Coordinates of C-alpha atoms in Angstrom, one line a residue:
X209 CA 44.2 -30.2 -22.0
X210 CA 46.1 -33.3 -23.5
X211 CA 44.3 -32.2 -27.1
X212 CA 45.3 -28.5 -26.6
X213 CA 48.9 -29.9 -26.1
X214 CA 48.9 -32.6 -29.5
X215 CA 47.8 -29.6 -31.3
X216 CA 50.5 -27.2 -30.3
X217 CA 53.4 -30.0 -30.9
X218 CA 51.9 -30.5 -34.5
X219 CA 52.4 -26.9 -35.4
X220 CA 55.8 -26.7 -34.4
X221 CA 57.7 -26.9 -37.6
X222 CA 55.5 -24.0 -38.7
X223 CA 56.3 -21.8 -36.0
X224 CA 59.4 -20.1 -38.2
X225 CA 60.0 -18.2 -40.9
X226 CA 61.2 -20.2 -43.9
X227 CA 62.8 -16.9 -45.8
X228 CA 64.5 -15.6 -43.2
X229 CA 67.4 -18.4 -42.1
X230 CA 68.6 -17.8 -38.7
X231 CA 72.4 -17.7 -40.0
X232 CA 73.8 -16.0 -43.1
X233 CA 76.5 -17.2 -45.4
X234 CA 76.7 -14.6 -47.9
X235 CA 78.3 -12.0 -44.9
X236 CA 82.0 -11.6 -45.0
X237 CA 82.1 -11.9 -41.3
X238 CA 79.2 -14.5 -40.3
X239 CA 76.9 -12.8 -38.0
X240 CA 74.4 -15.1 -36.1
X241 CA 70.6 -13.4 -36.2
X242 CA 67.6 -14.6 -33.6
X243 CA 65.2 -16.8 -34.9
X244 CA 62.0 -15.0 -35.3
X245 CA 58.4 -16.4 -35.3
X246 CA 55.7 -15.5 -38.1
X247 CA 52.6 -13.5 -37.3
X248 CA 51.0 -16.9 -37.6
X249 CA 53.2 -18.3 -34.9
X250 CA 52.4 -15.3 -32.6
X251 CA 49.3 -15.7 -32.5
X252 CA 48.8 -19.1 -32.0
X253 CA 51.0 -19.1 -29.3
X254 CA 48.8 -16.0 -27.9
X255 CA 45.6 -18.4 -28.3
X256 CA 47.2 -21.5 -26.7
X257 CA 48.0 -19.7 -23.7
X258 CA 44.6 -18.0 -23.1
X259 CA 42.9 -21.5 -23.6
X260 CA 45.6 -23.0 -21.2
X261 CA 44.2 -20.3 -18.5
X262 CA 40.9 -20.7 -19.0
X263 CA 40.9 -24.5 -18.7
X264 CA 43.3 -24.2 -14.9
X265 CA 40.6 -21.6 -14.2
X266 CA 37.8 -23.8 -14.3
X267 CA 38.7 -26.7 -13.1
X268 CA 40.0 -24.7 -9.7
X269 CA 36.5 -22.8 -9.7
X270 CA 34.3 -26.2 -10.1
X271 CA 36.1 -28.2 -8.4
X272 CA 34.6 -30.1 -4.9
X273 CA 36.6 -28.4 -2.3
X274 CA 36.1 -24.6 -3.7
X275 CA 32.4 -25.7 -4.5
X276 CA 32.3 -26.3 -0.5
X277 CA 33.9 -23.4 0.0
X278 CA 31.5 -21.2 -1.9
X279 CA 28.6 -22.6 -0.2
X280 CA 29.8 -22.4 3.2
X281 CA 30.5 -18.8 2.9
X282 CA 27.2 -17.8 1.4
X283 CA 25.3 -20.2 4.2
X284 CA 27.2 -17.9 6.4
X285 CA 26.1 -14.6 5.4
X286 CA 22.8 -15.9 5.1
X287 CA 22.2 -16.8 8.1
X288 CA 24.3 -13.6 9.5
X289 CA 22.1 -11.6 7.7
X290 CA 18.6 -12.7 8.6
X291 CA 19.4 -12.7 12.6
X292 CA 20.5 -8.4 12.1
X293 CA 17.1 -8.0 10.3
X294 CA 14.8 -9.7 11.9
X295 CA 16.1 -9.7 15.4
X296 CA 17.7 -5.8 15.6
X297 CA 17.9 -6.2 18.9
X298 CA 20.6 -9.5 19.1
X299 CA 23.9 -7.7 20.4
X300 CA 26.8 -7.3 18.2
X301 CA 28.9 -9.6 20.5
X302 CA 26.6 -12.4 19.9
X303 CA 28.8 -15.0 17.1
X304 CA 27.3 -16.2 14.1
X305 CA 25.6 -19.7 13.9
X306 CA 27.2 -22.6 13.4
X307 CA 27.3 -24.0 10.2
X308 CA 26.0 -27.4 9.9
X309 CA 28.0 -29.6 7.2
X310 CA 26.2 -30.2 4.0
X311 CA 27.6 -33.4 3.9
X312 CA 25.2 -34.6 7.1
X313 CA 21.7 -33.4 4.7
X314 CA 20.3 -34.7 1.8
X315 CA 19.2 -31.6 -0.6
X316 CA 15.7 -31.3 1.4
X317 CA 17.0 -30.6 4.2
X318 CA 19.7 -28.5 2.6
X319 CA 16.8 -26.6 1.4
X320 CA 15.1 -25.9 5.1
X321 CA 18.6 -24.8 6.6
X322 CA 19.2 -21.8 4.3
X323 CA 17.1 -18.9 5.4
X324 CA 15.6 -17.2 2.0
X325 CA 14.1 -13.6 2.3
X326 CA 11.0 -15.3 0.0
X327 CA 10.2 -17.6 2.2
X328 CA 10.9 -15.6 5.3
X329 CA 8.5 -13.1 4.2
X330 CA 5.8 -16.0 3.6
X331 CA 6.0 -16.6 6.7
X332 CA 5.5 -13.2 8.0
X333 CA 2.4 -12.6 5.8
X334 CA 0.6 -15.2 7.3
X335 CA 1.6 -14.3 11.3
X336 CA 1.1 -10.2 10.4
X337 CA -1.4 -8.7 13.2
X338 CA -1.7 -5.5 15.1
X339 CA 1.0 -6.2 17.5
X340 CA 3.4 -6.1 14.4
X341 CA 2.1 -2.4 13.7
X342 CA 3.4 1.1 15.4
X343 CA 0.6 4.3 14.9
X344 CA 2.1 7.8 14.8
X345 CA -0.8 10.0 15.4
X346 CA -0.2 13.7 14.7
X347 CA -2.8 15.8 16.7
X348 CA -2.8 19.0 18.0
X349 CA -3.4 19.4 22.3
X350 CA -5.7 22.8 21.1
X351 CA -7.8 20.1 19.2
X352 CA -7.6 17.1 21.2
X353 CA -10.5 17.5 23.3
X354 CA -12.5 17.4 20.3
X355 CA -10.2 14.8 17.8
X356 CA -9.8 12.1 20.6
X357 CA -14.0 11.0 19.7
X358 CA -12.6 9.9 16.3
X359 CA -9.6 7.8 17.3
X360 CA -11.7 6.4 19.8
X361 CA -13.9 5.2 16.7
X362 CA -11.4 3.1 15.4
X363 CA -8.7 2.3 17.8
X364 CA -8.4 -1.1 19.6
X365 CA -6.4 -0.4 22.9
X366 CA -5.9 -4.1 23.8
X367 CA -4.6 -5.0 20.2
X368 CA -2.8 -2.1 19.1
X369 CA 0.1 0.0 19.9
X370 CA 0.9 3.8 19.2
X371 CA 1.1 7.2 20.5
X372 CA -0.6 10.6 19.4
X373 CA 1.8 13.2 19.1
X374 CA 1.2 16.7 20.3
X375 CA 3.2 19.9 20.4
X376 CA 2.2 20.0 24.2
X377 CA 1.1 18.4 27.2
X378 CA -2.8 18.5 28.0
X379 CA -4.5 18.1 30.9
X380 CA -4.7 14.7 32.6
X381 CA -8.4 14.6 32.6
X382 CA -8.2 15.0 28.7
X383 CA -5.1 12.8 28.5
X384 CA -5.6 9.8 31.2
X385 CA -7.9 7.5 28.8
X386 CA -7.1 3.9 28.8
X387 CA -9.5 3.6 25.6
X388 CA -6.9 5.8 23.8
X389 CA -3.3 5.9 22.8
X390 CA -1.1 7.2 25.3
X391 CA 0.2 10.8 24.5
X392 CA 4.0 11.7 24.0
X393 CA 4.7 15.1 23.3
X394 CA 7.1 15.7 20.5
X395 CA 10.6 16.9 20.8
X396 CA 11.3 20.5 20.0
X397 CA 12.1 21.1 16.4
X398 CA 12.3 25.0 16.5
X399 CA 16.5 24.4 15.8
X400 CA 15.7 23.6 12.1
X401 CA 14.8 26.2 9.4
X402 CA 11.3 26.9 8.2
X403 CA 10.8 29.8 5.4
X404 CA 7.7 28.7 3.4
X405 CA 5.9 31.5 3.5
X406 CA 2.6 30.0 3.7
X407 CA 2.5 26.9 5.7
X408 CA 2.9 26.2 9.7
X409 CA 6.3 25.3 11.4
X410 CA 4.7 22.3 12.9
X411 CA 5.2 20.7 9.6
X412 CA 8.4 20.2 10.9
X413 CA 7.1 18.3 14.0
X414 CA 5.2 15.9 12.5
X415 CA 7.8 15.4 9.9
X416 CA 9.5 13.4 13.0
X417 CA 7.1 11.3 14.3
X418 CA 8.1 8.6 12.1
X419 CA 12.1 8.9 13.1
X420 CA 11.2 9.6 17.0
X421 CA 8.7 6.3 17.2
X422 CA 12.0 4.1 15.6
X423 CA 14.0 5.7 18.1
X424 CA 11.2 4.0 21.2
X425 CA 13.0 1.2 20.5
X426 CA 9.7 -1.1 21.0
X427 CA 10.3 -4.8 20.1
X428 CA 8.6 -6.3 16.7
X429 CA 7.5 -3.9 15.1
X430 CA 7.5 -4.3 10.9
X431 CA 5.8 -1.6 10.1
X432 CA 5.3 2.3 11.4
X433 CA 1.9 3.6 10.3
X434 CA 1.0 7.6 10.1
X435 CA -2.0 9.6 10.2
X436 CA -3.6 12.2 11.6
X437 CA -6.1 12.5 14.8
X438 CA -8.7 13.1 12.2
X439 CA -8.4 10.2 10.0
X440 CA -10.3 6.9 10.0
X441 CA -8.8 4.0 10.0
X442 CA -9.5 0.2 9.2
X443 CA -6.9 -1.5 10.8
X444 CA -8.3 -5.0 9.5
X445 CA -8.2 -3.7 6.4
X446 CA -4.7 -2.4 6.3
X447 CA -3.7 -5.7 7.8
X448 CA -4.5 -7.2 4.4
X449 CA -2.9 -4.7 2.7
X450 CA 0.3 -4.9 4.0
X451 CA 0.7 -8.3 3.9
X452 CA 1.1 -8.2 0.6
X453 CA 4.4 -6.2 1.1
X454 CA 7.9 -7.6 2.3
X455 CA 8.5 -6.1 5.6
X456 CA 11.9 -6.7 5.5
X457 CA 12.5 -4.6 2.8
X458 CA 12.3 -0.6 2.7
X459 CA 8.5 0.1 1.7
X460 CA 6.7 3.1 1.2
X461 CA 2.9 2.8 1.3
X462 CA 0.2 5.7 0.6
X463 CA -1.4 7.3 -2.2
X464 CA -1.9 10.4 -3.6
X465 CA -3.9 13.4 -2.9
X466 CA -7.1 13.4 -5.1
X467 CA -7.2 17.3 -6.0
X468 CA -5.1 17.6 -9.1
X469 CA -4.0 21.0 -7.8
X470 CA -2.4 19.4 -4.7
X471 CA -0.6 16.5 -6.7
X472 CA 0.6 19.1 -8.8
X473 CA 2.1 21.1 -6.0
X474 CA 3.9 18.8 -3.8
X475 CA 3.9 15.6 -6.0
X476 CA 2.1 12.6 -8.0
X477 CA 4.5 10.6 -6.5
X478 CA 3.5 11.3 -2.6
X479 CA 1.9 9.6 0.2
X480 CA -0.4 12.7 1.7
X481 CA 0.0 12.3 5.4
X482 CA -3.6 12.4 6.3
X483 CA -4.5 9.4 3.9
X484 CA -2.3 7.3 6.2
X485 CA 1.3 6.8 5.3
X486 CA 2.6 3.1 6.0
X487 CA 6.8 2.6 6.7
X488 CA 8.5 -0.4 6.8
X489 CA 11.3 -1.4 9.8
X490 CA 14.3 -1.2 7.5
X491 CA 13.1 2.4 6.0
X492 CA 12.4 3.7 9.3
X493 CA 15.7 2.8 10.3
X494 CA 17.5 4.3 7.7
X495 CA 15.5 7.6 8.1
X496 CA 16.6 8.4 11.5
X497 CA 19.6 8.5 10.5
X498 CA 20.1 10.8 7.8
X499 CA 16.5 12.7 8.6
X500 CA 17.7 15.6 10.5
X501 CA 20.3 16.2 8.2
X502 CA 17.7 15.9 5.1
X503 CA 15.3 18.6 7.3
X504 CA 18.2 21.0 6.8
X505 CA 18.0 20.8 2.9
X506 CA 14.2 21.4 2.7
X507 CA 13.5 24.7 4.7
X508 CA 11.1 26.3 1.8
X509 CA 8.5 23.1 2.1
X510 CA 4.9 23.3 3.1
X511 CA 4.2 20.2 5.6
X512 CA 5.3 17.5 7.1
X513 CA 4.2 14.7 4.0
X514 CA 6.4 16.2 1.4
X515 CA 9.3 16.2 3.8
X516 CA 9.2 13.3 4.4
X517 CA 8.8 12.2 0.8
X518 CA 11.7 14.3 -0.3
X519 CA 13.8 12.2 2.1
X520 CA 12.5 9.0 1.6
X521 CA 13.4 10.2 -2.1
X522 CA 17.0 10.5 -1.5
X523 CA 16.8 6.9 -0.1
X524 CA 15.2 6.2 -3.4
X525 CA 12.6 4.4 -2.6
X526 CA 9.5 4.8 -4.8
X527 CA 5.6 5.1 -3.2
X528 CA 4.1 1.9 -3.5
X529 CA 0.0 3.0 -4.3
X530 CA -2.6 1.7 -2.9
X531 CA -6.1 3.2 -3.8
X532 CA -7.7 2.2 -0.3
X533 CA -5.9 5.3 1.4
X534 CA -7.8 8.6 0.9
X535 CA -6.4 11.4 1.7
X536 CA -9.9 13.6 1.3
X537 CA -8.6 17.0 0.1
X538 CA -12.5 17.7 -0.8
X539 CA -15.2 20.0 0.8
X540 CA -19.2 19.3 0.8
X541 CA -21.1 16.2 0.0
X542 CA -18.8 13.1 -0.3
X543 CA -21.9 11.2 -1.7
X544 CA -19.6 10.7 -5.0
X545 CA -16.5 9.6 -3.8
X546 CA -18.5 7.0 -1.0
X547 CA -20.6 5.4 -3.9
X548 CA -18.1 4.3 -6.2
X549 CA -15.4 3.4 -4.0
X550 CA -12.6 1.9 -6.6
X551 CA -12.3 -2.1 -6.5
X552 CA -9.8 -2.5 -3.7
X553 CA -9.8 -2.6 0.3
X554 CA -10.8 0.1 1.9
X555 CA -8.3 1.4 4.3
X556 CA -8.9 5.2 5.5
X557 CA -10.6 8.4 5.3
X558 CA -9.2 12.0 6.1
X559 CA -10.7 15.0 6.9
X560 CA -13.9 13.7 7.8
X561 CA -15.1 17.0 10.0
X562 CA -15.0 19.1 7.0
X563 CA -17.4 17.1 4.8
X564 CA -21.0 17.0 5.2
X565 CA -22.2 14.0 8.1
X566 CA -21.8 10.6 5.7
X567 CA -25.8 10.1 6.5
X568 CA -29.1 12.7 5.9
X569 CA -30.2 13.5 10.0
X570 CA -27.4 12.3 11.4
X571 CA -24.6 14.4 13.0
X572 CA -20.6 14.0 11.8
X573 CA -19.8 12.0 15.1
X574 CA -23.0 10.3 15.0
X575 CA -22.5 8.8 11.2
X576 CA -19.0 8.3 11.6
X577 CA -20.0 5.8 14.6
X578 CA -23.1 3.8 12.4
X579 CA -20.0 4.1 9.7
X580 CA -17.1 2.3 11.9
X581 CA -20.3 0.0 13.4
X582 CA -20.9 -1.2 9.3
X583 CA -17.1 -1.3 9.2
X584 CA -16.0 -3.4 11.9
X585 CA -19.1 -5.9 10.9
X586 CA -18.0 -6.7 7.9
X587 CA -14.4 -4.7 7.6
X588 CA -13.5 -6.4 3.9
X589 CA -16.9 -5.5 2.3
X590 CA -17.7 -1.9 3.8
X591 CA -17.9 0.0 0.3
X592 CA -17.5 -2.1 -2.3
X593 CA -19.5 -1.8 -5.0
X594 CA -22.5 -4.2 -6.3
X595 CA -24.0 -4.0 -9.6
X596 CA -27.5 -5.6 -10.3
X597 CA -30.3 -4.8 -12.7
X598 CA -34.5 -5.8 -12.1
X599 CA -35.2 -6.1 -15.8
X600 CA -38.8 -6.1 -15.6
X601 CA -39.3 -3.2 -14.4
X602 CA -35.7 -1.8 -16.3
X603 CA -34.2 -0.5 -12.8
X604 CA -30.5 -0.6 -11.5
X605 CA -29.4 -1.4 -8.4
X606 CA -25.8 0.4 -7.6
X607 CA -25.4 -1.0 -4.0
X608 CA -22.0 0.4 -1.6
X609 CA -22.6 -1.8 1.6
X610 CA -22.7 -0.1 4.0
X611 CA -23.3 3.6 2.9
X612 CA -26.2 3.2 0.3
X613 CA -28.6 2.0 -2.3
X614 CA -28.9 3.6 -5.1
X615 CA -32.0 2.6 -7.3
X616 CA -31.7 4.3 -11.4
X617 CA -35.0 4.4 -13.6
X618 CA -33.2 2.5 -16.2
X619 CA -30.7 0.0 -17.4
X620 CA -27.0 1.9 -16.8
X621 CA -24.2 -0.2 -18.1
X622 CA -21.2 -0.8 -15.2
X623 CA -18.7 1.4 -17.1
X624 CA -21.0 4.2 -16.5
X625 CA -21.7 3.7 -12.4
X626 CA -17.8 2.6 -12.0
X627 CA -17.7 6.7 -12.6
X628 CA -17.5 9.1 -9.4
X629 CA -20.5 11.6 -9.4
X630 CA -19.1 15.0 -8.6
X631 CA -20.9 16.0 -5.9
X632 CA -18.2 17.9 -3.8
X633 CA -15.2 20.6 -4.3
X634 CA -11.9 20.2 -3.8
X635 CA -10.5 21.8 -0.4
X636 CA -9.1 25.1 -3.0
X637 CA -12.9 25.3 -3.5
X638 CA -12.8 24.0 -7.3
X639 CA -15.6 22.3 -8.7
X640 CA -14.7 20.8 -12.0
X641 CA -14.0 17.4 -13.2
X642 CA -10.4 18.6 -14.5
X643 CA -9.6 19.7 -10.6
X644 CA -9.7 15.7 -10.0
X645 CA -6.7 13.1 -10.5
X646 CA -10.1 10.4 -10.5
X647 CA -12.8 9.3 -13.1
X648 CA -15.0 11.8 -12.2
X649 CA -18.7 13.0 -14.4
X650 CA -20.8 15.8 -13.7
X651 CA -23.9 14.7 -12.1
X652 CA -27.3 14.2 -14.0
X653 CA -29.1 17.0 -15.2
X654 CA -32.7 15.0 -15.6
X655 CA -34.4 14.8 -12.5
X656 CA -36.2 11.7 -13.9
X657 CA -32.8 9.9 -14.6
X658 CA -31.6 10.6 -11.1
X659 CA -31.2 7.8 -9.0
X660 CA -33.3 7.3 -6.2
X661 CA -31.3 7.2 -2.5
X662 CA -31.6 4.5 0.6
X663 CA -29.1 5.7 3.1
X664 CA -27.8 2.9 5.6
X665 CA -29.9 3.5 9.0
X666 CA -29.0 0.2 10.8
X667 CA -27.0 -2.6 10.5
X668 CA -26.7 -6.1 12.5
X669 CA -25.7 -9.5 12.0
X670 CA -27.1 -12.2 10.8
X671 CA -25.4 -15.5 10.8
X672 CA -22.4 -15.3 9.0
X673 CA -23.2 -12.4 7.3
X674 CA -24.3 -9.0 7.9
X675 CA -27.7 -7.7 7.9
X676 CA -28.6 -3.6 6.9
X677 CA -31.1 -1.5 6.5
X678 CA -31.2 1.1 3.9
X679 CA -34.2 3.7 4.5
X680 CA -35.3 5.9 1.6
X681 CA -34.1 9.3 1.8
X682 CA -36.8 12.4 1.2
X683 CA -36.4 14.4 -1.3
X684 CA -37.6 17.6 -1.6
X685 CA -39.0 17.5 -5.5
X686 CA -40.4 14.4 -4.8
X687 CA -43.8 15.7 -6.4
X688 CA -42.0 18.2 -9.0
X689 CA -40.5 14.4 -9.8
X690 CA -43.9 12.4 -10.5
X691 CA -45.4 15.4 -12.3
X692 CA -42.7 16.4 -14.7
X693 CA -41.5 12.8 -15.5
X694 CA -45.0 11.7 -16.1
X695 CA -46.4 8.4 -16.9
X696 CA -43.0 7.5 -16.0
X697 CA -42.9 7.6 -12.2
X698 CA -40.2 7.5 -9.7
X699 CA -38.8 3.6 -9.0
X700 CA -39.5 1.6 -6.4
X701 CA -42.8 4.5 -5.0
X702 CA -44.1 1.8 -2.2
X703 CA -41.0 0.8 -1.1
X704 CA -39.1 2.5 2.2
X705 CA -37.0 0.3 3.2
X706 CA -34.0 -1.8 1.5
X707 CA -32.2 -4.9 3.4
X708 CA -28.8 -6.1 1.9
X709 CA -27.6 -9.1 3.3
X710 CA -24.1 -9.2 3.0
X711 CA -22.0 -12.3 2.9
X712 CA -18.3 -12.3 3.9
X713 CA -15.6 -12.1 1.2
X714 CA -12.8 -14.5 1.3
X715 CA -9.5 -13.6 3.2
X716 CA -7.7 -13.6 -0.1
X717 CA -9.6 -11.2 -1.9
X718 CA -7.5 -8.3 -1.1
X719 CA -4.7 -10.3 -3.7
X720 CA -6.9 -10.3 -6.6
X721 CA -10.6 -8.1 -6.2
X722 CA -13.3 -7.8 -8.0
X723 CA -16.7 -6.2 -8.1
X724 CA -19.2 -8.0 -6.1
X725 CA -22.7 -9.8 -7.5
X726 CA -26.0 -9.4 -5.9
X727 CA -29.3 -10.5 -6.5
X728 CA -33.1 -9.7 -5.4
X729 CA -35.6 -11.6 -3.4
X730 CA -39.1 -11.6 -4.2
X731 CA -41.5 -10.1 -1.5
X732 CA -44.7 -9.0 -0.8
X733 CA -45.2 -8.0 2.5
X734 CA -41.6 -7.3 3.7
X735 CA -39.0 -4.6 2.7
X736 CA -37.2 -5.6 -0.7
X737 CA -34.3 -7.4 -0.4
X738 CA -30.9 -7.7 -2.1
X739 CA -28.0 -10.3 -1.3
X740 CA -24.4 -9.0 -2.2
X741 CA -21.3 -11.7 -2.1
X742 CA -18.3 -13.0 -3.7
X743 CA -19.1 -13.9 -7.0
X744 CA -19.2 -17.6 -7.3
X745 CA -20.9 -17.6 -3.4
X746 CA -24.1 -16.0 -4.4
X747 CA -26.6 -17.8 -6.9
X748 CA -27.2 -15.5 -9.3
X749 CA -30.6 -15.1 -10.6
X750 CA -32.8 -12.2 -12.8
X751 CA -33.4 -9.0 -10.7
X752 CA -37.5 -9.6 -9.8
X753 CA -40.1 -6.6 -8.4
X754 CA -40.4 -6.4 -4.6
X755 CA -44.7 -5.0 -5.6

C-alpha cells in the first residue's frame, strides 16, 4: 500500500491542466474558474482507488480471525448436515454439535473431525448388507397363490426386509408364511385419473409402492428396491452392485427394456419395473412428496415404471444402467440371452413363467429352483461367460456356469460368441434382430456348425469352489447330423457328461469385470472336465481331448 501511495504523490503535479489556468487576467471583471483535472488525472485517480479496495479487501478476507471464522462456519454445517442425512430420524429440537477448536488439533486430526460425504460413503460401501435394503414387491392376491413359489426361491426371511403389495387381502392360509414377506395391501388409488386407453389402472398402485414403503418409516434403510412377484432376484449380487453407488445421494438404478419397440414407447432412459428398479433414501424422500401431485400430470401413461420415471424426471435425476437387471420383455426359448450373459453381475430376471423352463425335462418351478441352487453357490459367477478352445481336435468351449456348455466344431473367435443367438421373440411377438436394443445374430443355418448342448443337471460344492454337471442334451437330428456332415462328425460323440469346477471370483470383481479363463483336464475314464476362474487364479494351459 505504502508503494501505491509514493506513486500517487509523484504524479501530483501532473494532475492539472497546464492550458487552462485556474484564474484569468485578460477578463475585465476577474472571474475565478475551478481547477479541472486531465483525462489522464481521472483515470488514475479511478485506478488508485480500485487498487486501494482491492488491497483492504484482501487483507480483511485472509486475515487469521475471518480465516477462523470461515472455517468454523463450514465445520458447522458439515457436521449439521451429515446428522439430517444419515440419521432422519434425530428430532429437530436436537442442537448441533459442538465445535471443537482447531487450535487443540494438529491438521490430522483436523482431517478426522470434518465429516466428508467421500469418505462417509466409503464407509457405507464396506458395511452395505441386506438389513440396509427395503423390497417393494408388486403382486397381485388373484396370482399369489401361484407367484409366492418364486419369491420363496430367492428371498432370505431372517436377512431381509420388505413387503409384497397387493390390491387386496388374501386368505390367511395363503398369506401367514414366515418364509415370505409379510403382505400390506396397498392404499386405494382410484382418486387419481387414469385414461390410457390400453393399460390397467393398477399401474397407478404400484406406482406407489416406492412412496408408501418411505412413508413405513423403518430405521436404516439406504436403499428401496422394486420388482415384481415374478422376478428373480440375486440379492448378493445387487449388494455388490449398489455399493458402488453413494447412498446418500439421489440414485436411480435399472435398465432398460430389451425389445426396441418398448424402449421406443415409454423410454431409453427407463428402469422397466419388472427388471428391478433400485432407489436411494434421499430420492425416496423427495418423491413422496411431490409424487401424488406428479400422478395428476400423467393420467394418459401405461404402467406404473414410466410413472415413476416421469417423476423421478422432474427431480432430474438420470437412470444410472446397470446391464445385470433384465427386464425379459421376450417370449420362447431364452437359450440366447442365458448364454451370453454381458460381462457384468448378474442381478435379476423377469417374466420367467412366460419363457420356456431354463432346462430340457425340467418344469419352470423345477429349473428355476436347480437355477437359484447354482446361484446361491456361487452368486458372483452364475452366468458369466468362459471362453476356451481344444486345438487338437479344433473345438470351442463357450461355458455359462451354471446354465450350459456349449461345445462348437470349430475354432470361433470371442467377438463372435460375445454375440446373443436369437433364439426367442420379443413379448409383441417380433422375431428380428432390429426388434432388439442387444447384439443380437440370427442363429446358424449349418447343422454341422451348430454347437453341441450340455445343460446344467446338478451342481454341489467342492472345496472352495463349486462343482457341476453338465449332461448332454438329445437332439432329435442327431443321425440326420453324422450323416449329412460326413467324415466330419459331431464333437465330443463319447462324451455325456461335462464337470466345470468353478472357482470363486474375487469380491472386487464387480468394480472392474472381465471374462473368465478356463481350461481342460485330460481324462480317460471320467467325464471331461473344465476349470473356469478369475484369470490370473487358473493356470492356463492348451485345451487337450477328454478320448
Amino acid at each position: 500500500m505504502r508503494l501505491i501511495l509514493t506513486v500517487m504523490l509523484s504524479f501530483i503535479p501532473y494532475l492539472y491542466s497546464s492550458d487552462r489556468p485556474c484564474s484569468s487576467p485578460v477578463a475585465a471583471r476577474p472571474r475565478i474558474r475551478r481547477c479541472r483535472l486531465t483525462r489522464f488525472a481521472t483515470a488514475l485517480v479511478a485506478t488508485a482507488a480500485l487498487l486501494l479496495a482491492s488491497v483492504a479487501w484482501l487483507s480483511l478476507v485472509f486475515s487469521p480471525a475471518t480465516s477462523r471464522c470461515w472455517h468454523l462456519l463450514r465445520d458447522w454445517e458439515d457436521a449439521h448436515i451429515w446428522n439430517r442425512r444419515y440419521h432422519p430420524y434425530i428430532p429437530k429440537e436436537i442442537s448441533p454439535p459442538s465445535i471443537p477448536s482447531l487450535s487443540d488439533h494438529d491438521d490430522d486430526e483436523i482431517l478426522l473431525l470434518q465429516p466428508r460425504n467421500r469418505s462417509l460413503w466409503e464407509s457405507n460401501r464396506l458395511d452395505l448388507s441386506l438389513h440396509h435394503l427395503m423390497f417393494g414387491i408388486a403382486g397381485s392376491s388373484q396370482l399369489w397363490e401361484r407367484r409366492k413359489e418364486l419369491v420363496r426361491l430367492w428371498w432370505k426371511p431372517s436377512q431381509m426386509r420388505g413387503h409384497v403389495w397387493l390390491e387386496e387381502q388374501v386368505s390367511p392360509e395363503e398369506g401367514d408364511d414366515s418364509s415370505l414377506p409379510p403382505i400390506i395391501v396397498s392404499e386405494d388409488s382410484s382418486r387419481f385419473r387414469y385414461t390410457n386407453p390400453t393399460g390397467h389402472p393398477s399401474g397407478l398402485r404400484i406406482s406407489r409402492i416406492a412412496m408408501e414403503s418411505f412413508r413405513l418409516s423403518l430405521p436404516d434403510v439406504r436403499w428401496f428396491i422394486l420388482g415384481d412377484d415374478d422376478t428373480i432376484f440375486n440379492v448378493h449380487n445387487l449388494l455388490a452392485v449398489l455399493s458402488k453407488y453413494d447412498s446418500s445421494e439421489m440414485v436411480y438404478i435399472g435398465s432398460p427394456s430389451e425389445s426396441h419397440s418398448a424402449n421406443s414407447y415409454f423410454s431409453h432412459n427407463m428402469a422397466f419395473g419388472g427388471g428391478g428398479i433400485a432407489i436411494s433414501y434421499p430420492l425416496a424422500e423427495a418423491l413422496s412428496r411431490i409424487h401424488d401431485d406428479c400422478l395428476d400430470r400423467y393420467p394418459k401413461l401405461y404402467g406404473s415404471d414410466d410413472r415413476l420415471h416421469a417423476c423421478i424426471t422432474e427431480l432430474g435425476v438420470p437412470l444410472s444402467k446397470e446391464p445385470g437387471f433384465h427386464q425379459w420383455d421376450i417370449k420362447g426359448d431364452a437359450h440366447g440371452l442365458l448364454s451370453s450373459h454381458p460381462i457384468a453381475p448378474f442381478v435379476s430376471i423377469h417374466h420367467v413363467e412366460a419363457v420356456n423352463p431354463l432346462y430340457p425335462g425340467l418344469s419352470t418351478l423345477d429349473s428355476l429352483k436347480l437355477f437359484t441352487r447354482a446361484m446361491s453357490l456361487d452368486p458372483m459367477s452364475v452366468l458369466q461367460r468362459s471362453i476356451c478352445y481344444d486345438h487338437t481336435q479344433k473345438l470351442t468351449f463357450s461355458i455359462s456356469l451354471g446354465y450350459v456348455v456349449q461345445v462348437f466344431p470349430s475354432i470361433l473367435l470371442p467377438r463372435d460368441l460375445e454375440r446373443a443367438e436369437l433364439s426367442f421373440s420379443a413379448w409383441n411377438g417380433i422375431s428380428h434382430p432390429g426388434e432388439f436394443d442387444l447384439d443380437i445374430k440370427l442363429p446358424v443355418s449349418s447343422r454341422c456348425k451348430k454347437p453341441v448342448l450340455f445343460f446344467l443337471k446338478e451342481v454341489g460344492g467342492e472345496g472352495n469352489a463349486t462343482l457341476g454337471t453338465y449332461e448332454r442334451s438329445s437332439i432329435k437330428d442327431d443321425l440326420k447330423r453324422k450323416l449329412l456332415c460326413f467324415p466330419r462328425s459331431p464333437p465330443l460323440q463319447k462324451v455325456e457328461k461335462i464337470q466345470v469346477l468353478g472357482f470363486p471370483l474375487s469380491k472386487s470383481w464387480h468394480l472392474a469385470p472381465r471374462r473368465l479363463c478356463c481350461r481342460a483336464t485330460p481324462t480317460t475314464n471320467e467325464p471331461l472336465r473344465l476349470t473356469v476362474g478369475q484369470c490370473g487364479k487358473v493356470i492356463l494351459g492348451s485345451m487337450v481331448s477328454s478320448q
